[in-house]
Amino acid sequence: MTTNIEQTPDIKLSIKQTFGIDSDMEVDAFSKSSEYVPEIDKNYKLENSINWEIAIVKEIDQFQTKIETVDKLSGLIKYNEISWTKKEFEDLLKVGDLIYVKKVKDNFYSLKQLPKINGGIVVMDPYTGRVLALSGGFSFKSSEFNRATQALRQPGSAFKPFVYALALENKYTPSSLVLDAPLVLDQGVDLKKWKPENYGKKFYGPSTLRTGIEKSRNLMTVRIAQELGIDKIINFSKKLNIYENPDELMSVSLGSAETTLLKITSAYCSFLNGGKLVNPILIDRIQDSEGKTIFNNEKRYCENCDLISYDGTSNPIINNKYQQIFSPQTAYQITSMLKGVIERGTGKGLRDLKLELAGKTGTTNKNTDTWFIGFTSNLVVGVYIGYDNPGSLGKFETGSKTAMPVFKEFIKKTANTFNARPFKVADNINMMVIDAKTGKKANPKTKLAIIESFKKNDNKLDNISNNFDSRLNTTNILKFY
């Protein structure tokens, strides 16, 4: 896992400090002794999958450093391989220092360091809940803390799709207009007023629900939460097992309550599987020594398998016992909107993959935690990046810059146009070409037309009306003025 974040190099694992050796001569003697390699491996060796080696610094000059690995192989580190540190060799290293290196080619190596920033990734099957892959950090040998299952962090904007899903369940449509303008809220007696802001501190006026999620507009989300009621949002998040007992604060709609990467990735599975709740499954089943199943996590069952002959023409019907949290129509509408995040919004850095993708970025206050939860038609992938002791990653380090590249690298290696197929449209969904900016029915003057999805029971005359006032919530205008 790599990031583009500038870090202060902390790579000096000195033999002198580690083993209590005083002089350079003793260092050289120790490096040739039989105790050298076992002690080094015991203290510093990482997993073989990382493909790093431990080396001792032998000689330093201005443009290169001579090293020797624990396997007694000599090598060189060229100046260009330390350019990322923005320092000179003599400022970084001393003879006798132990360092991590990675072979580039032949006897040339690049300098490496243990990252201060860490993270996790979870890959799930959205239809069964099976956890297909999970990594809780850079190296288990350097830290056994699992950031995918144990780290409680604020999801930030990665929580917003659930607010919008609840809105769609409560008579909103993707083209409903919500006011994006300044908002000040009371937080209670003796507490300062809360003034949420958009990233970039700009306001864009009345915008469609789709635009709100594509551009990750905070003010629109808070206004929707006001209209729905924070109690509904809290209960909805509990049903999806995102939160357990969060405080009933309006900021929860912006992802201020804490959860784990595994929990929120599991909740995103509901957008793909038609609004059903799946629990993460790490163990499929357990059998005893005689092959008898004593534990089974399978929640699906074949309804008519006993009645079907192996050479017949009938197909088995596979049903499941998953709880329905929201409608399949809402699930598809949110999937379509999250696909728009990739096409026009904060996830547009994935467009060059030319795959059917959907997802949402997440960034918390002061860029402390960054997220990207994305999916293809058969995989859901969640990524979290942050410090173990929460702190700012940097002024411009957002979910799209730090977490999304990890998702992109994973998808490059696992998905293609065959298994990343178009998302399945739910029953009772109508498609209509609309103006992406206004939400009105498209006309010859429309600059950006998109295909929008509506539920069949939506009154399209109201939702795609040329009458602006019929789609703008007047309560929000009164609150603004």
Coordinates of C-alpha atoms in Angstrom, one line a residue:
M1 CA 0.0 0.0 0.0
T2 CA 1.5 3.3 -1.0
T3 CA 0.4 6.9 -0.8
N4 CA 1.6 10.2 -2.2
I5 CA 1.7 11.8 1.2
E6 CA 5.0 13.4 2.2
Q7 CA 6.3 11.8 5.3
T8 CA 9.3 12.7 7.6
P9 CA 11.8 9.8 7.0
D10 CA 12.3 7.7 10.0
I11 CA 14.4 4.9 8.6
K12 CA 17.4 4.7 11.0
L13 CA 17.4 1.4 12.7
S14 CA 20.9 1.6 14.0
I15 CA 22.9 -1.4 15.0
K16 CA 24.6 0.7 17.6
Q17 CA 21.4 1.7 19.3
T18 CA 19.7 -1.7 18.9
F19 CA 22.4 -3.9 20.1
G20 CA 24.3 -1.6 22.4
I21 CA 27.5 -1.4 20.3
D22 CA 29.8 1.6 20.6
S23 CA 32.3 1.7 17.8
D24 CA 32.3 1.4 14.0
M25 CA 34.8 -1.5 14.3
E26 CA 32.5 -3.4 16.6
V27 CA 29.6 -2.8 14.2
D28 CA 31.6 -4.3 11.4
A29 CA 32.6 -7.3 13.5
F30 CA 29.0 -7.9 14.6
S31 CA 27.7 -7.8 11.1
K32 CA 30.0 -10.7 10.2
S33 CA 29.1 -12.8 13.3
S34 CA 26.7 -15.7 13.4
E35 CA 24.3 -13.7 15.7
Y36 CA 23.8 -11.0 13.1
V37 CA 21.1 -12.4 10.8
P38 CA 18.9 -14.1 13.4
E39 CA 18.8 -11.0 15.6
I40 CA 18.0 -8.7 12.6
D41 CA 15.3 -11.1 11.3
K42 CA 13.7 -11.4 14.8
N43 CA 13.5 -7.6 15.3
Y44 CA 12.8 -6.2 11.8
K45 CA 12.0 -8.7 9.1
L46 CA 8.7 -8.0 7.4
E47 CA 6.4 -10.4 5.4
N48 CA 7.9 -11.9 2.3
S49 CA 4.9 -10.5 0.3
I50 CA 6.2 -6.9 0.9
N51 CA 9.5 -7.9 -0.8
W52 CA 11.7 -5.6 1.2
E53 CA 15.2 -6.6 2.4
I54 CA 17.2 -5.4 5.4
A55 CA 20.6 -3.9 4.7
I56 CA 23.5 -2.3 6.5
V57 CA 25.1 1.0 5.3
K58 CA 28.7 0.4 4.4
E59 CA 29.9 3.6 2.7
I60 CA 28.3 6.9 1.8
D61 CA 29.2 9.5 -0.8
Q62 CA 27.4 12.4 -2.4
F63 CA 25.7 10.5 -5.2
Q64 CA 25.3 6.9 -4.0
T65 CA 25.5 4.7 -0.9
K66 CA 27.0 1.2 -0.7
I67 CA 25.0 -1.3 1.2
E68 CA 25.2 -5.0 2.2
T69 CA 22.0 -7.0 2.7
V70 CA 21.6 -9.6 5.5
D71 CA 22.2 -12.2 2.8
K72 CA 25.7 -10.8 2.3
L73 CA 24.8 -9.3 -1.1
S74 CA 26.5 -6.0 -2.0
G75 CA 24.5 -3.2 -3.7
L76 CA 24.1 0.5 -4.4
I77 CA 21.4 3.0 -3.7
K78 CA 21.6 5.8 -6.4
Y79 CA 20.6 9.4 -5.6
N80 CA 17.4 9.3 -7.6
E81 CA 16.2 6.5 -5.4
I82 CA 16.1 8.8 -2.4
S83 CA 14.7 11.9 -4.2
W84 CA 11.3 11.3 -2.4
T85 CA 12.9 12.1 0.9
K86 CA 14.1 15.6 -0.3
K87 CA 17.3 15.1 1.6
E88 CA 21.0 14.3 0.9
F89 CA 22.5 10.9 1.7
E90 CA 24.7 12.4 4.5
D91 CA 21.6 13.9 6.2
L92 CA 19.7 10.5 6.0
L93 CA 22.2 7.8 6.8
K94 CA 25.3 6.9 8.8
V95 CA 27.7 4.0 8.3
G96 CA 26.3 1.1 10.4
D97 CA 22.6 2.1 10.0
L98 CA 20.1 -0.6 9.3
I99 CA 17.7 0.3 6.5
Y100 CA 14.9 -1.3 4.4
V101 CA 15.6 -1.6 0.7
K102 CA 13.9 -3.0 -2.3
K103 CA 15.7 -4.4 -5.3
V104 CA 15.3 -2.4 -8.5
K105 CA 17.5 -4.5 -10.8
D106 CA 20.8 -6.2 -10.7
N107 CA 22.6 -4.8 -7.7
F108 CA 20.7 -1.5 -7.5
Y109 CA 18.2 -0.9 -4.7
S110 CA 15.7 1.8 -3.6
L111 CA 15.4 3.1 -0.1
K112 CA 12.2 2.2 1.8
Q113 CA 10.6 3.2 5.1
L114 CA 7.8 1.9 7.3
P115 CA 4.9 4.2 6.7
K116 CA 3.5 6.3 9.6
I117 CA 0.2 6.4 7.8
N118 CA -1.7 3.1 7.6
G119 CA -5.0 1.8 6.5
G120 CA -7.1 -1.2 5.5
I121 CA -9.0 -2.8 2.6
V122 CA -12.0 -5.1 2.6
V123 CA -13.4 -6.9 -0.5
M124 CA -16.8 -8.5 -0.3
D125 CA -19.3 -10.5 -2.3
P126 CA -22.5 -8.3 -2.1
Y127 CA -24.9 -11.1 -2.6
T128 CA -23.7 -13.5 0.1
G129 CA -21.6 -11.3 2.5
R130 CA -18.5 -13.4 2.0
V131 CA -15.3 -11.5 2.8
L132 CA -13.1 -12.4 -0.2
A133 CA -10.1 -10.4 1.0
L134 CA -9.2 -8.3 4.0
S135 CA -6.0 -6.5 5.0
G136 CA -5.8 -4.6 8.3
G137 CA -2.6 -2.7 7.7
F138 CA 0.8 -2.5 6.0
S139 CA 2.5 -5.3 8.0
F140 CA 1.1 -7.6 10.6
K141 CA 4.7 -8.2 11.9
S142 CA 5.1 -4.5 12.6
S143 CA 1.6 -4.0 14.0
E144 CA -1.1 -6.6 14.8
F145 CA -3.8 -3.9 15.1
N146 CA -6.5 -4.6 12.4
R147 CA -7.6 -1.3 10.9
A148 CA -10.4 -3.0 8.9
T149 CA -12.2 -4.5 11.9
Q150 CA -10.9 -2.8 15.0
A151 CA -10.3 0.9 14.1
L152 CA -13.3 3.0 14.9
R153 CA -13.2 6.0 12.6
Q154 CA -15.5 8.7 11.2
P155 CA -16.6 7.7 7.7
G156 CA -17.3 11.3 6.7
S157 CA -18.9 11.7 3.2
A158 CA -18.8 7.9 2.7
F159 CA -21.9 7.8 4.9
K160 CA -23.9 10.3 2.7
P161 CA -25.4 7.7 0.3
F162 CA -27.4 6.2 3.2
V163 CA -28.9 9.7 3.9
Y164 CA -29.8 10.0 0.2
A165 CA -31.2 6.4 0.1
L166 CA -33.5 7.3 3.0
A167 CA -34.6 10.4 1.1
L168 CA -35.5 8.3 -1.9
E169 CA -37.5 6.1 0.4
N170 CA -39.4 9.2 1.5
K171 CA -40.8 10.5 -1.8
Y172 CA -37.6 12.3 -3.0
T173 CA -36.4 11.5 -6.5
P174 CA -32.9 11.9 -8.0
S175 CA -34.1 15.1 -9.7
S176 CA -35.6 16.7 -6.5
L177 CA -34.1 20.1 -5.9
V178 CA -32.5 20.9 -2.6
L179 CA -31.0 24.3 -1.6
D180 CA -27.2 24.5 -1.4
A181 CA -26.8 27.7 0.7
P182 CA -25.4 28.8 4.1
L183 CA -27.0 27.2 7.1
V184 CA -26.6 27.9 10.9
L185 CA -28.0 25.5 13.4
D186 CA -28.4 25.5 17.2
Q187 CA -26.7 22.7 19.0
G188 CA -28.2 23.3 22.5
V189 CA -27.8 25.4 25.6
D190 CA -24.4 26.9 26.1
L191 CA -23.1 25.4 22.8
K192 CA -21.8 27.3 19.8
K193 CA -24.0 27.4 16.7
W194 CA -23.0 24.8 14.1
K195 CA -22.3 26.2 10.7
P196 CA -21.6 23.3 8.2
E197 CA -19.7 24.1 5.0
N198 CA -19.0 22.5 1.7
Y199 CA -15.5 21.5 0.8
G200 CA -14.1 24.5 -0.9
K201 CA -16.5 26.8 1.1
K202 CA -18.7 27.6 -2.0
F203 CA -22.4 27.5 -2.4
Y204 CA -24.3 26.5 -5.6
G205 CA -28.0 27.3 -5.0
P206 CA -30.8 24.8 -5.8
S207 CA -29.3 21.6 -7.1
T208 CA -30.6 18.1 -7.8
L209 CA -30.3 15.2 -5.4
R210 CA -28.0 13.5 -7.8
T211 CA -25.7 16.5 -8.0
G212 CA -25.6 16.6 -4.2
I213 CA -24.1 13.1 -4.0
E214 CA -21.9 13.4 -7.1
K215 CA -20.3 16.6 -5.8
S216 CA -20.5 15.6 -2.1
R217 CA -22.3 18.7 -1.0
N218 CA -22.5 18.9 2.8
L219 CA -25.1 21.7 3.0
M220 CA -27.6 19.8 0.8
T221 CA -27.1 16.7 2.9
V222 CA -27.8 18.5 6.2
R223 CA -30.9 20.1 4.7
I224 CA -32.2 16.6 3.6
A225 CA -31.4 15.3 7.1
Q226 CA -33.4 18.2 8.6
E227 CA -36.4 17.3 6.5
L228 CA -36.2 13.6 7.2
G229 CA -35.4 14.0 10.9
I230 CA -32.2 12.8 12.5
D231 CA -34.0 10.0 14.4
K232 CA -34.9 8.4 11.1
I233 CA -31.3 8.5 9.9
I234 CA -30.1 7.1 13.2
N235 CA -32.6 4.2 13.0
F236 CA -31.7 3.6 9.4
S237 CA -28.0 3.4 10.2
K238 CA -28.7 0.9 13.0
K239 CA -30.7 -1.3 10.7
L240 CA -27.8 -1.5 8.3
N241 CA -25.4 -2.2 11.3
I242 CA -23.3 0.9 10.5
Y243 CA -23.6 2.4 14.0
E244 CA -24.6 0.9 17.3
N245 CA -25.7 3.9 19.5
P246 CA -24.6 7.2 17.9
D247 CA -25.5 10.5 19.4
E248 CA -28.6 12.1 17.9
L249 CA -26.7 15.0 16.3
M250 CA -27.3 16.5 12.9
S251 CA -23.6 16.1 12.1
V252 CA -24.2 12.3 12.0
S253 CA -25.6 12.9 8.5
L254 CA -22.1 14.0 7.5
G255 CA -20.5 10.9 8.9
S256 CA -19.3 12.2 12.3
A257 CA -20.2 9.1 14.3
E258 CA -17.5 6.3 14.3
T259 CA -17.7 2.9 12.6
T260 CA -15.3 0.3 11.1
L261 CA -14.3 -0.2 7.5
L262 CA -15.9 -3.7 7.6
K263 CA -19.3 -2.4 8.8
I264 CA -19.6 0.3 6.3
T265 CA -18.4 -1.9 3.4
S266 CA -21.0 -4.4 4.4
A267 CA -23.7 -1.7 4.3
Y268 CA -22.7 -0.7 0.8
C269 CA -23.5 -4.3 -0.3
S270 CA -27.2 -3.4 0.1
F271 CA -27.0 -1.0 -3.0
L272 CA -26.0 -3.9 -5.2
N273 CA -28.2 -6.7 -3.9
G274 CA -31.5 -4.9 -4.0
G275 CA -31.6 -3.3 -0.5
K276 CA -31.0 -6.4 1.6
L277 CA -28.8 -6.6 4.7
V278 CA -25.9 -9.0 4.5
N279 CA -23.6 -9.7 7.4
P280 CA -19.9 -10.1 6.7
I281 CA -18.9 -13.8 6.6
L282 CA -15.3 -14.8 7.3
I283 CA -16.0 -18.5 7.8
D284 CA -18.3 -20.3 5.4
R285 CA -18.7 -23.5 7.3
I286 CA -17.1 -25.8 9.8
Q287 CA -17.0 -29.6 9.4
D288 CA -15.8 -32.3 11.9
S289 CA -13.3 -35.0 11.1
E290 CA -16.0 -37.2 9.5
G291 CA -17.2 -34.4 7.1
K292 CA -20.4 -33.6 9.1
T293 CA -21.2 -29.9 8.9
I294 CA -21.5 -28.5 12.5
F295 CA -21.7 -24.8 11.5
N296 CA -22.9 -23.2 8.3
N297 CA -23.1 -19.5 7.5
E298 CA -25.1 -20.0 4.3
K299 CA -28.3 -17.9 4.3
R300 CA -29.5 -18.9 0.8
Y301 CA -31.5 -22.0 0.0
C302 CA -32.8 -23.8 -3.1
E303 CA -36.6 -23.7 -3.1
N304 CA -37.3 -26.5 -5.6
C305 CA -34.2 -28.5 -6.0
D306 CA -35.8 -31.7 -4.8
L307 CA -38.3 -31.5 -7.6
I308 CA -35.8 -30.9 -10.4
S309 CA -34.2 -33.8 -12.4
Y310 CA -30.6 -33.4 -13.3
D311 CA -31.6 -33.9 -17.0
G312 CA -34.7 -31.7 -16.8
T313 CA -35.3 -28.3 -18.3
S314 CA -36.4 -26.5 -15.1
N315 CA -34.0 -24.2 -13.4
P316 CA -33.5 -24.1 -9.6
I317 CA -34.9 -21.1 -7.7
I318 CA -32.4 -19.7 -5.2
N319 CA -33.9 -17.7 -2.4
N320 CA -32.4 -16.1 0.7
K321 CA -33.3 -15.1 4.2
Y322 CA -31.8 -11.7 4.1
Q323 CA -33.7 -8.8 5.7
Q324 CA -35.1 -6.2 3.3
I325 CA -34.0 -2.8 4.5
F326 CA -35.0 -0.6 1.6
S327 CA -36.6 -1.2 -1.8
P328 CA -34.7 -2.6 -4.8
Q329 CA -35.8 0.5 -6.8
T330 CA -34.1 2.8 -4.2
A331 CA -31.0 0.5 -4.3
Y332 CA -30.7 0.9 -8.1
Q333 CA -31.3 4.7 -8.0
I334 CA -28.4 5.1 -5.4
T335 CA -26.2 2.8 -7.5
S336 CA -26.9 4.9 -10.6
M337 CA -26.1 8.1 -8.6
L338 CA -22.9 6.6 -7.3
K339 CA -22.0 5.7 -10.8
G340 CA -22.4 9.4 -11.5
V341 CA -19.8 10.1 -8.8
I342 CA -17.3 8.3 -11.1
E343 CA -18.5 9.9 -14.3
R344 CA -18.8 13.5 -13.1
G345 CA -18.0 13.8 -9.4
T346 CA -15.4 13.3 -6.8
G347 CA -14.4 9.9 -8.2
K348 CA -13.7 10.9 -11.8
G349 CA -10.1 9.8 -11.4
L350 CA -11.4 6.3 -12.1
R351 CA -12.9 7.1 -15.5
D352 CA -9.8 6.1 -17.4
L353 CA -10.3 2.5 -16.3
K354 CA -13.3 2.4 -18.7
L355 CA -15.2 0.0 -16.4
E356 CA -18.7 0.0 -15.0
L357 CA -17.9 1.4 -11.5
A358 CA -19.7 3.2 -8.8
G359 CA -18.5 4.5 -5.4
K360 CA -18.2 7.3 -2.9
T361 CA -15.2 9.2 -1.4
G362 CA -15.1 10.2 2.2
T363 CA -13.0 12.8 4.0
T364 CA -13.3 13.9 7.6
N365 CA -12.5 17.3 9.2
K366 CA -8.9 18.4 8.9
N367 CA -8.4 15.5 6.5
T368 CA -7.9 13.1 9.4
D369 CA -9.5 10.0 7.9
T370 CA -10.0 9.3 4.1
W371 CA -12.2 6.6 2.5
F372 CA -13.3 5.2 -0.8
I373 CA -16.0 2.6 -1.0
G374 CA -16.6 1.4 -4.5
F375 CA -18.1 -1.5 -6.4
T376 CA -18.5 -3.3 -9.7
S377 CA -21.5 -5.5 -10.5
N378 CA -20.1 -8.4 -8.3
L379 CA -17.6 -6.9 -5.9
V380 CA -17.7 -4.3 -3.1
V381 CA -14.3 -2.8 -2.1
G382 CA -13.8 -0.5 0.9
V383 CA -10.6 1.4 1.6
Y384 CA -9.6 3.4 4.6
I385 CA -6.4 5.5 5.1
G386 CA -5.3 7.4 8.2
Y387 CA -3.0 7.6 11.2
D388 CA -3.4 5.1 14.1
N389 CA -3.3 8.1 16.4
P390 CA -5.7 10.4 14.5
G391 CA -4.1 13.4 13.0
S392 CA -4.3 15.5 9.8
L393 CA -2.9 13.7 6.7
G394 CA -2.2 17.1 5.0
K395 CA -4.2 20.0 3.6
F396 CA -5.1 18.5 0.3
E397 CA -5.2 14.8 1.2
T398 CA -8.8 13.8 0.5
G399 CA -10.5 10.5 -0.1
S400 CA -10.1 10.9 -3.9
K401 CA -6.3 11.5 -3.5
T402 CA -5.3 9.0 -0.9
A403 CA -7.9 6.1 -0.6
M404 CA -9.2 6.0 -4.1
P405 CA -5.8 5.2 -5.7
V406 CA -5.6 2.0 -3.6
F407 CA -9.0 1.0 -4.9
K408 CA -7.9 1.8 -8.4
E409 CA -4.8 -0.4 -8.2
F410 CA -6.9 -3.3 -6.8
I411 CA -9.5 -3.0 -9.5
K412 CA -6.9 -2.8 -12.2
K413 CA -5.7 -6.3 -11.2
T414 CA -9.0 -7.9 -10.5
A415 CA -11.7 -6.5 -12.8
N416 CA -12.2 -6.3 -16.5
T417 CA -15.1 -5.6 -18.9
F418 CA -16.3 -9.2 -18.5
N419 CA -16.8 -9.3 -14.8
A420 CA -17.5 -5.6 -14.3
R421 CA -20.8 -5.8 -16.2
P422 CA -23.5 -3.1 -16.3
F423 CA -25.5 -2.8 -13.1
K424 CA -28.8 -4.7 -13.2
V425 CA -31.8 -2.4 -13.4
A426 CA -34.5 -3.1 -10.8
D427 CA -38.1 -3.9 -11.8
N428 CA -40.6 -1.0 -11.9
I429 CA -37.9 1.6 -12.9
N430 CA -38.5 4.1 -15.7
M431 CA -35.7 5.8 -17.5
M432 CA -36.0 9.4 -18.7
V433 CA -33.5 11.8 -20.3
I434 CA -33.2 14.9 -18.2
D435 CA -31.0 18.0 -17.9
A436 CA -28.2 17.1 -15.4
K437 CA -28.1 20.6 -13.9
T438 CA -31.7 21.5 -13.5
G439 CA -33.4 18.1 -13.3
K440 CA -35.9 19.2 -15.9
K441 CA -36.8 17.1 -19.0
A442 CA -34.1 17.5 -21.6
N443 CA -34.7 19.7 -24.6
P444 CA -32.6 20.6 -27.7
K445 CA -30.9 23.4 -25.6
T446 CA -29.8 21.1 -22.9
K447 CA -26.0 21.2 -22.5
L448 CA -25.6 18.1 -20.4
A449 CA -28.2 15.4 -20.7
I450 CA -28.2 12.2 -18.6
I451 CA -30.5 9.2 -18.3
E452 CA -32.2 9.3 -14.9
S453 CA -34.0 6.5 -13.2
F454 CA -37.4 7.0 -11.6
K455 CA -39.7 4.7 -9.7
K456 CA -42.9 3.8 -11.7
N457 CA -45.1 5.2 -9.0
D458 CA -43.4 8.6 -9.1
N459 CA -45.5 11.4 -10.5
K460 CA -43.2 12.4 -13.3
L461 CA -45.3 15.5 -14.1
D462 CA -44.3 16.8 -10.6
N463 CA -40.8 15.6 -10.6
I464 CA -39.8 16.6 -14.1
S465 CA -41.8 19.7 -14.2
N466 CA -40.9 22.9 -15.9
N467 CA -42.3 24.6 -12.8
F468 CA -39.3 25.3 -10.6
D469 CA -41.3 26.0 -7.4
S470 CA -43.0 22.6 -7.5
R471 CA -39.7 20.8 -7.0
L472 CA -38.0 23.1 -4.5
N473 CA -38.7 22.7 -0.9
T474 CA -40.1 26.0 0.3
T475 CA -39.3 25.2 3.9
N476 CA -35.6 25.4 3.2
I477 CA -36.0 28.8 1.5
L478 CA -37.7 30.1 4.6
K479 CA -35.0 28.7 6.8
F480 CA -32.4 30.4 4.7
Y481 CA -33.9 33.8 4.9

